[in-house]
XYZ file of C-alpha atoms in Angstrom:
643
model
C 99.572 191.285 146.630
C 101.164 188.751 149.000
C 102.983 190.375 151.793
C 106.779 191.205 151.412
C 109.602 189.608 153.419
C 110.741 190.694 156.479
C 114.406 191.922 156.451
C 116.976 189.685 157.682
C 118.096 189.472 161.041
C 121.337 191.808 161.894
C 123.536 188.509 161.950
C 126.439 187.948 159.459
C 125.061 186.199 156.667
C 127.999 184.920 154.324
C 125.665 184.751 151.115
C 122.461 186.214 149.808
C 119.551 184.302 151.519
C 117.401 181.997 148.939
C 114.119 183.455 147.971
C 111.268 181.733 149.510
C 109.170 179.369 147.565
C 106.030 181.022 148.277
C 107.178 184.406 147.029
C 106.634 185.763 143.649
C 108.599 189.042 144.709
C 111.356 190.598 142.514
C 114.959 190.977 143.517
C 115.856 194.432 143.580
C 119.408 195.867 144.246
C 120.571 198.594 146.652
C 122.547 201.354 145.302
C 125.728 200.023 143.732
C 128.996 200.303 145.827
C 130.780 199.957 142.446
C 130.687 201.812 139.366
C 128.771 200.784 136.622
C 130.359 199.400 133.330
C 131.662 202.416 131.589
C 130.229 203.284 128.200
C 133.033 203.558 125.417
C 132.875 204.017 121.761
C 132.923 200.194 121.175
C 130.250 199.964 124.130
C 126.405 199.326 122.861
C 123.942 202.648 123.363
C 122.664 202.914 127.072
C 119.510 201.856 126.263
C 118.057 198.975 124.379
C 117.995 199.199 120.698
C 114.258 198.081 120.146
C 111.323 200.101 121.831
C 110.070 198.035 124.670
C 106.794 196.067 124.204
C 103.839 198.205 125.822
C 100.701 196.979 126.821
C 97.556 197.975 125.234
C 96.332 201.474 126.740
C 93.267 200.014 128.701
C 95.434 197.330 130.336
C 98.376 200.213 131.232
C 95.622 202.057 132.708
C 94.402 199.441 134.847
C 97.906 198.721 136.039
C 98.508 199.939 139.673
C 101.086 202.631 140.228
C 102.625 200.549 143.510
C 105.745 198.977 142.663
C 106.139 195.568 144.038
C 108.084 195.319 147.440
C 111.474 193.592 147.199
C 113.651 191.515 148.986
C 116.466 193.796 151.045
C 119.935 193.069 150.185
C 122.336 191.564 152.704
C 124.782 193.497 154.652
C 127.273 195.281 152.599
C 129.799 194.101 154.653
C 129.544 190.857 153.322
C 130.347 191.895 149.969
C 133.942 191.255 148.750
C 133.875 193.014 145.292
C 137.459 192.555 144.995
C 137.262 188.833 145.059
C 135.523 187.072 142.036
C 134.565 183.707 141.541
C 135.497 181.661 138.250
C 133.458 182.055 135.225
C 130.582 179.422 134.947
C 128.698 178.498 131.951
C 125.488 180.392 131.134
C 122.016 179.171 130.895
C 120.860 177.577 128.283
C 124.380 176.518 126.865
C 127.922 176.961 126.561
C 127.499 176.778 122.787
C 125.887 180.391 122.564
C 127.558 183.475 122.224
C 128.899 185.509 125.158
C 126.937 188.751 124.346
C 123.469 189.359 125.471
C 120.287 190.080 123.183
C 121.087 193.777 123.398
C 125.011 193.638 122.824
C 126.442 193.497 126.270
C 128.917 190.712 127.202
C 127.158 188.406 129.651
C 129.151 188.420 132.896
C 129.800 185.495 134.308
C 127.636 183.325 136.876
C 129.254 182.491 140.070
C 128.961 178.704 141.058
C 126.329 177.866 143.822
C 126.864 175.845 146.495
C 127.146 172.209 146.472
C 124.570 172.017 149.233
C 121.753 173.620 146.916
C 122.464 171.508 143.704
C 119.964 169.149 144.295
C 117.283 171.804 145.347
C 118.349 173.458 142.108
C 117.792 170.389 140.160
C 114.333 170.263 141.391
C 113.331 174.057 141.420
C 114.009 174.378 137.650
C 110.859 172.708 136.802
C 107.378 174.541 136.585
C 105.964 177.348 134.319
C 109.325 178.888 133.567
C 110.445 175.711 131.817
C 110.701 176.574 128.084
C 111.216 180.290 128.271
C 114.155 181.616 126.710
C 115.776 185.047 126.225
C 113.382 187.319 124.220
C 110.300 185.399 125.491
C 107.347 187.819 126.510
C 106.668 186.893 130.175
C 104.513 188.215 132.857
C 105.233 188.349 136.593
C 103.762 189.026 139.756
C 99.817 189.664 140.623
C 98.510 191.764 139.325
C 100.855 191.179 136.733
C 103.649 193.141 135.165
C 104.680 192.206 131.429
C 108.148 192.403 130.125
C 110.673 190.450 127.922
C 113.354 188.231 129.276
C 117.087 189.690 128.573
C 119.302 187.372 130.766
C 118.939 184.048 132.205
C 121.519 182.741 134.746
C 122.515 182.156 138.411
C 123.382 184.444 140.734
C 125.495 183.750 143.945
C 123.498 182.056 146.917
C 120.511 181.724 144.876
C 119.497 178.087 144.075
C 117.382 178.254 141.153
C 117.661 180.102 137.945
C 117.218 183.680 137.933
C 115.597 185.779 134.875
C 116.534 189.345 134.184
C 113.262 190.954 132.684
C 112.928 194.351 131.244
C 109.533 195.501 132.027
C 107.090 197.543 129.803
C 106.530 199.980 132.646
C 108.957 201.632 135.074
C 108.697 200.626 138.697
C 110.093 201.914 141.815
C 111.795 199.166 142.607
C 113.127 198.609 139.026
C 116.950 198.850 137.894
C 118.601 199.320 134.958
C 119.871 195.484 134.211
C 122.333 195.706 137.284
C 122.213 193.880 140.497
C 124.807 194.355 143.133
C 127.250 196.782 140.813
C 127.030 193.969 138.386
C 125.391 194.616 134.770
C 123.662 191.556 133.529
C 121.831 193.424 130.662
C 120.995 197.067 129.522
C 117.594 198.813 129.773
C 115.936 202.146 130.703
C 116.155 203.000 134.363
C 113.414 201.616 136.800
C 112.628 198.929 134.106
C 115.008 196.071 135.156
C 113.586 193.320 137.522
C 115.385 189.867 138.676
C 113.067 187.268 139.600
C 113.321 183.284 139.760
C 112.631 182.034 135.947
C 110.085 179.395 137.456
C 108.099 182.556 138.629
C 107.818 183.778 135.141
C 104.887 183.075 132.875
C 104.300 183.493 129.366
C 102.452 186.714 128.441
C 98.574 186.026 128.542
C 98.025 188.817 126.632
C 99.247 186.891 123.393
C 97.928 183.371 122.275
C 100.324 180.723 123.065
C 102.953 179.924 120.067
C 101.616 177.049 118.145
C 103.439 173.778 117.946
C 105.841 173.042 115.203
C 104.139 171.223 112.617
C 106.024 167.904 111.771
C 106.354 168.496 108.136
C 107.196 164.937 107.683
C 104.102 163.256 108.819
C 101.982 166.478 107.502
C 102.135 164.295 103.811
C 99.578 161.970 105.617
C 97.176 164.515 107.123
C 93.732 165.327 106.100
C 94.905 168.822 104.562
C 96.939 166.592 101.795
C 93.674 164.782 100.658
C 93.004 166.685 97.894
C 96.550 166.830 96.464
C 96.451 162.704 96.517
C 97.003 160.392 93.644
C 95.993 156.989 93.208
C 97.495 153.694 93.250
C 98.023 151.713 89.743
C 98.669 147.948 89.840
C 98.688 147.347 86.325
C 102.048 147.947 84.557
C 101.761 151.254 82.542
C 104.545 152.009 79.532
C 105.855 155.481 79.302
C 103.716 157.897 76.800
C 105.744 159.750 73.909
C 105.634 162.341 71.310
C 102.875 164.634 71.023
C 100.792 162.392 73.397
C 103.424 162.836 76.468
C 103.544 166.926 75.656
C 99.615 166.376 76.179
C 99.790 164.157 79.158
C 102.152 165.842 81.418
C 101.684 169.892 80.266
C 100.463 172.197 82.924
C 100.131 172.759 86.669
C 100.131 170.019 89.556
C 101.619 167.613 86.959
C 104.687 165.713 87.459
C 105.800 164.809 90.996
C 104.872 167.342 93.834
C 107.744 168.671 95.734
C 107.600 168.558 99.777
C 110.587 169.211 102.465
C 113.434 169.704 100.317
C 112.506 166.356 97.891
C 113.596 167.963 94.670
C 116.523 165.892 94.229
C 114.129 162.991 94.223
C 111.683 164.383 92.174
C 113.797 165.486 89.473
C 115.488 162.233 89.192
C 112.630 159.985 89.286
C 110.947 161.921 86.513
C 114.019 162.060 84.381
C 114.242 158.048 84.733
C 110.869 157.083 84.476
C 108.510 159.612 82.740
C 109.356 158.960 79.299
C 111.637 156.208 79.099
C 111.360 152.421 80.073
C 115.294 151.849 79.943
C 115.255 151.655 83.987
C 112.531 149.521 84.180
C 114.340 146.723 85.093
C 114.425 147.811 88.747
C 110.638 147.680 88.821
C 110.600 144.225 88.359
C 113.377 142.540 89.776
C 112.120 138.929 91.174
C 112.576 139.215 95.033
C 115.208 136.799 96.563
C 115.178 135.371 99.726
C 118.098 137.299 101.434
C 115.984 140.328 100.516
C 114.467 142.216 103.310
C 110.763 143.289 103.974
C 111.897 147.058 103.155
C 113.532 145.922 99.677
C 110.117 144.562 98.529
C 108.036 147.320 99.966
C 110.347 149.598 98.078
C 109.848 147.995 94.960
C 105.868 147.645 95.037
C 105.866 151.376 96.366
C 108.174 152.673 93.314
C 106.029 150.887 90.705
C 102.525 151.052 92.138
C 102.380 154.296 93.866
C 104.976 156.534 91.854
C 105.929 155.188 88.172
C 102.729 153.821 87.384
C 100.296 156.743 88.439
C 102.982 159.098 86.929
C 102.727 157.497 83.387
C 98.870 157.002 83.586
C 97.564 160.237 85.383
C 100.520 162.321 84.845
C 100.676 163.535 88.653
C 102.360 161.928 92.014
C 101.314 163.541 95.216
C 104.313 164.108 97.871
C 102.860 161.477 100.419
C 104.237 158.783 98.024
C 107.794 159.853 97.759
C 107.858 160.751 101.347
C 107.116 156.999 102.033
C 109.858 156.165 99.825
C 112.373 158.499 101.741
C 110.783 156.848 105.121
C 112.236 153.568 103.670
C 115.840 154.921 102.308
C 116.015 156.301 105.913
C 115.129 153.132 107.689
C 117.340 150.977 105.432
C 120.366 153.443 105.532
C 119.954 154.642 109.245
C 120.452 158.120 107.444
C 118.150 160.722 109.420
C 118.522 163.306 106.486
C 116.730 161.372 103.592
C 113.387 162.688 105.079
C 113.906 166.428 105.520
C 117.351 167.423 103.876
C 118.835 168.290 100.813
C 120.341 165.055 99.147
C 122.408 164.826 95.663
C 120.967 162.445 92.935
C 123.875 160.338 92.687
C 123.328 159.696 96.580
C 119.671 158.874 96.289
C 120.284 156.719 93.299
C 123.224 154.668 94.994
C 120.804 154.154 98.407
C 117.373 153.337 95.915
C 119.426 150.708 94.006
C 120.867 149.315 97.118
C 117.740 149.050 98.741
C 115.936 147.540 95.703
C 119.007 144.967 95.265
C 119.301 145.497 91.799
C 122.297 144.941 89.542
C 124.386 147.485 88.704
C 124.331 149.588 85.551
C 127.835 149.805 84.558
C 130.972 147.649 84.426
C 134.098 149.428 84.140
C 137.361 147.946 83.449
C 140.586 149.733 84.786
C 143.749 148.585 82.762
C 144.092 144.866 83.182
C 142.019 144.590 86.482
C 138.846 142.897 86.867
C 135.637 144.900 85.942
C 134.110 147.030 88.558
C 130.301 147.818 88.947
C 128.677 150.900 89.484
C 125.272 152.529 88.923
C 126.614 155.832 87.817
C 129.886 157.455 86.223
C 131.673 160.938 87.411
C 133.391 162.510 84.670
C 137.168 163.594 85.776
C 138.480 165.053 82.736
C 141.836 166.818 82.465
C 142.292 170.625 83.709
C 142.021 171.663 80.021
C 138.811 171.115 77.948
C 139.787 168.522 75.088
C 137.323 169.892 72.725
C 138.755 171.784 70.171
C 136.698 174.430 70.648
C 138.250 175.260 74.164
C 139.602 178.432 74.443
C 142.846 176.827 75.799
C 143.181 174.854 72.555
C 141.944 177.271 70.029
C 142.003 180.893 71.125
C 141.850 182.334 67.549
C 138.542 180.910 66.486
C 136.996 182.829 63.764
C 133.119 183.317 63.548
C 131.475 180.779 61.521
C 128.744 180.577 59.047
C 125.487 182.853 59.935
C 123.506 181.223 62.833
C 119.939 182.085 63.506
C 121.041 182.111 67.230
C 122.735 185.246 68.037
C 126.606 184.894 68.666
C 128.937 186.884 70.678
C 132.165 188.402 69.261
C 135.134 186.039 68.923
C 136.849 187.742 72.139
C 136.078 186.179 75.554
C 134.900 183.099 74.437
C 132.535 181.038 76.943
C 134.542 177.383 78.327
C 132.454 175.002 76.567
C 132.804 171.010 76.402
C 130.528 168.476 75.041
C 129.528 165.245 77.046
C 131.035 163.357 74.427
C 134.391 164.963 74.609
C 134.393 164.967 78.404
C 133.438 161.029 78.589
C 136.456 160.418 76.010
C 138.913 162.468 77.758
C 137.881 160.704 81.105
C 138.099 157.409 80.130
C 141.426 157.789 78.319
C 143.366 159.706 80.982
C 142.047 156.875 83.702
C 142.856 154.250 81.478
C 139.147 153.054 81.729
C 137.139 150.994 79.343
C 133.688 149.830 79.338
C 133.357 145.837 80.234
C 130.051 145.700 78.208
C 127.615 148.058 76.763
C 125.244 149.783 79.183
C 121.613 150.043 78.624
C 121.152 152.808 80.671
C 124.297 155.401 81.552
C 123.767 158.176 84.078
C 126.743 160.605 84.079
C 127.577 163.202 86.592
C 129.070 166.194 85.322
C 132.558 167.826 86.273
C 131.849 170.500 88.946
C 132.688 170.463 92.739
C 129.938 171.043 95.036
C 126.987 173.196 94.264
C 128.695 176.392 92.907
C 132.029 175.921 91.259
C 131.804 174.452 87.752
C 134.816 173.739 85.209
C 132.926 175.020 82.328
C 130.766 177.882 81.570
C 128.410 175.573 79.518
C 128.527 171.798 78.800
C 126.685 170.690 75.638
C 124.790 167.452 76.094
C 125.459 165.737 73.456
C 122.405 164.165 71.566
C 123.998 160.644 70.875
C 127.060 159.454 72.702
C 129.357 157.091 70.892
C 131.351 154.567 73.224
C 132.300 152.276 70.290
C 136.101 152.823 71.199
C 135.677 153.112 74.760
C 134.339 149.249 74.706
C 137.049 146.754 75.920
C 137.726 143.649 73.996
C 135.898 144.965 70.753
C 137.065 145.360 67.037
C 137.849 148.839 66.585
C 139.025 151.156 63.278
C 142.334 152.690 62.530
C 141.821 156.493 62.740
C 143.759 156.816 59.715
C 143.210 153.934 57.004
C 139.885 152.231 58.736
C 141.428 149.038 59.089
C 141.726 146.953 62.223
C 143.218 148.823 65.249
C 146.090 147.369 67.093
C 147.581 150.270 68.869
C 146.312 153.392 70.799
C 148.178 156.270 71.935
C 147.426 158.916 74.887
C 149.939 161.476 73.939
C 148.591 161.435 70.568
C 145.094 162.322 71.879
C 146.522 165.512 73.481
C 148.496 166.355 70.133
C 147.786 169.584 68.659
C 148.840 169.031 65.325
C 146.735 166.063 64.675
C 142.816 166.451 65.538
C 143.324 167.404 69.268
C 140.536 165.923 71.633
C 139.827 162.890 69.232
C 140.615 159.265 69.997
C 143.713 157.716 68.422
C 144.068 154.210 67.241
C 146.133 152.873 64.677
C 146.887 149.586 62.687
C 150.328 148.529 62.595
C 151.433 150.562 59.446
C 149.807 153.326 60.488
C 151.022 153.552 63.852
C 154.733 153.353 62.706
C 154.485 156.015 60.358
C 152.660 158.381 62.661
C 155.461 158.081 65.262
C 158.324 158.324 62.864
C 157.597 162.217 63.229
C 160.328 163.762 65.738
C 157.670 165.505 67.593
C 156.000 161.838 68.402
C 159.154 159.426 68.485
C 158.845 159.604 72.348
C 155.175 158.745 72.361
C 154.559 155.131 74.071
C 151.583 153.342 72.068
C 149.621 150.436 73.644
C 148.180 147.334 72.487
C 144.498 147.179 71.887
C 142.232 144.509 73.939
C 140.725 142.905 70.852
C 139.051 139.677 70.624
C 141.501 136.655 70.417
C 142.123 134.723 67.390
C 144.501 134.045 64.406
C 142.605 136.239 62.090
C 143.089 139.286 63.853
C 146.687 139.454 62.867
C 145.689 138.377 59.372
C 143.088 140.874 58.899
C 143.119 143.256 55.670
C 141.042 146.269 54.293
C 138.606 148.414 56.234
C 136.615 147.137 59.068
C 133.054 147.429 58.703
C 130.419 147.279 61.357
C 127.966 149.449 63.424
C 128.921 151.649 66.000
C 127.557 151.527 69.483
C 125.772 154.751 70.361
C 123.612 156.019 73.051
C 120.850 158.467 72.897
C 120.250 161.331 75.509
C 117.067 161.088 77.146
C 117.156 163.164 80.391
C 119.367 165.889 81.747
C 118.974 166.916 85.445
C 119.911 170.726 86.483
C 120.781 172.553 89.836
C 120.826 176.050 90.479
C 120.995 177.502 94.007
C 120.542 173.966 95.705
C 116.914 173.363 93.678
C 116.896 170.377 91.056
C 114.934 170.518 87.891
C 115.017 168.456 85.040
C 114.515 168.400 81.128
C 113.153 165.244 79.344
C 113.222 164.492 75.785
C 109.789 162.880 74.940
C 110.078 162.234 71.426
C 112.225 161.881 68.015
C 111.977 165.325 67.205
C 114.737 168.156 68.303
C 111.811 170.056 69.482
C 110.297 167.089 71.839
C 111.588 168.564 75.116
C 109.951 168.883 78.483
C 110.730 171.231 81.608
C 109.759 170.058 84.880
C 109.909 171.519 88.462
C 108.378 169.954 91.709
C 108.233 173.451 93.678
C 107.527 175.812 90.695
C 104.911 177.514 92.799
C 103.302 177.516 95.988
C 99.524 177.655 97.917
C 99.770 178.648 101.835
C 103.093 179.806 103.670
C 105.067 177.395 105.897
C 102.257 174.550 106.116
C 100.994 175.070 102.630
C 101.544 172.821 99.355
C 103.978 173.115 96.666
C 102.632 173.164 92.987
C 104.534 170.912 90.454
C 104.543 171.988 86.958
C 105.475 170.215 83.336
C 105.946 172.552 80.321
C 106.997 172.135 76.931
C 110.418 173.920 76.174
C 110.992 173.276 72.282
C 113.225 176.185 72.273
C 116.357 173.864 73.770
C 116.083 172.158 70.479
C 117.830 174.290 68.200
C 120.833 174.899 71.114
C 121.436 170.970 71.415
C 122.181 170.912 67.691
C 124.854 173.458 67.973
C 128.544 172.516 67.691
C 131.059 173.182 70.511
C 132.533 176.086 68.600
C 129.125 177.824 68.033
C 128.016 177.252 71.687
C 131.572 178.718 72.722
C 130.647 181.980 70.790
C 127.004 182.396 72.420
C 125.976 185.577 73.809
C 125.157 184.955 77.247
C 122.768 187.698 77.607
C 120.744 186.272 74.490
C 120.075 182.988 76.309
C 116.393 182.236 77.616
C 116.199 180.994 81.243
C 115.651 177.277 80.325
C 118.349 177.035 77.648
C 120.778 178.853 80.303
C 119.471 176.245 82.921
C 120.156 173.517 80.381
C 123.491 174.433 79.352
C 125.145 176.077 82.251
C 123.574 174.032 85.112
C 123.730 170.690 84.137
C 124.326 168.081 86.822
C 123.367 164.483 85.508
C 122.832 163.566 82.076
C 121.134 160.028 81.234
C 121.832 158.163 78.110
C 120.420 154.569 76.992
C 120.382 151.957 74.399
C 116.724 151.069 73.542
C 118.118 148.230 71.971
C 120.178 146.862 74.482
C 117.208 147.427 77.146
C 114.787 145.203 75.420
C 116.984 142.079 76.665
C 119.146 143.282 79.341
């Protein structure tokens, strides 16, 4: 053991002499001249709540019984306990709590002399760098083992000091106090104050592993057995029974990794069984498009979509490459490791690919606005006739094969058809043209608050009366409509929650009633021409409808998707990119796709029947589809052929 330092000469010294750089001796305090902190009802117990770490029995027997010598304290005449310096920030940062790891408030650390600042900065390097509160360390030779309970500065000492709670008692130990000032609390004779740089990690335990970079781990050898192939040839989606056989099982779909479920569920919904969004895969490159745009399109087409359709599986390394491109293009550091929303991902992806917007929507008489998705903003009350606010006295309908609850306490239910109509009517919106693909975001706020207990994804979406400058039928006589009325849409006496548009005659008759005399009808925008005013008789023509092909759902910050893979009501697949996991933190997520035909019969229910469902009777997949829907995807296959 190195020899201890001689006591200082009896000359007046204003501050505690600094530790010599060659010494590893601890600092010990004399008997305090001022009383310790009182223990009150609000104070923590006198000992640390956790049992101190004990070395193995053989090591403990080999430890010397002689306590290490310590520096003698300065003459007490120089102490001025009544004068305290102003508080200073404690190591490691001022953002941390002012209480120590064992519950005691940390005392303020005095400021160090200005002449010692450069020496302190130079000295705070070495073995102690990287140690923190709770680190298991060893000090002196032969080593004494303990745990760091406090780190800070002490007046007159230029370097950071660590308060260590030792495993074994020593003669020079304290109870966590120094010069009458308590810095932490521990059993008597186990507290030791030493320079932080004199502490070393406890050699009895292996050094902590370097945290693996999970972003780069996708390209490691460990991911090799989870890899997927590149497919250059265009591969159309499969459908019907073939799709069920192709995708069903474990290690199917898109593998999740590092909060990627938002991306996995969205891509699987868009491309696994539908080609309406394939235009984004084949947009011809333009001169102004950057290298990231062309790389992203090739990656999406050849590394993700084509392999998914041919082999039914895509590994996480492919989607991570796409996430890196999104991060580089948008300067958003969260795309590779943080949770995102499907709409944020789709907007950034389509901007990166420089694709034309999917939707063109006109507000009143303004120019059409372009966007990629539409957020439903219905009024505060559901426009559906099955809503309890509108139909409080619903009676049970005919016998249903699905268990129904009593008419008391109905669920708040709305269909996507009713929500879209209500949102467009109350916002004065119209589609400037029929979309080939329509992503609709359900009305909810954040991940928790939902406006409805359940939302019924309409299997078909009729947007005929939501198109701008198109011929529309009168709601009463089916003749050419010239007027529409928002107040009639909300009227409880005439089929509430239904679009109301009238010809000249019916508009006059409907608004002759005293209840509707104050309504303000508006002209319907229709193709111009003299024939429009001279039209007589019913208006023929087909309706413009979109079909539901996928639903993305969220529960507890995790996204999954339901995909329709055929024309039958039972043709539904459920996909979860993180259905299972192999290994711990450095393991792998196992994706799964499975058939869920049970959801088909629920989607065929009316809103009234759905509002009377017994929630306890719902299977997990049905509940997630009806109660946790986040985004519904619709398409028109006929328009997709040429648009």
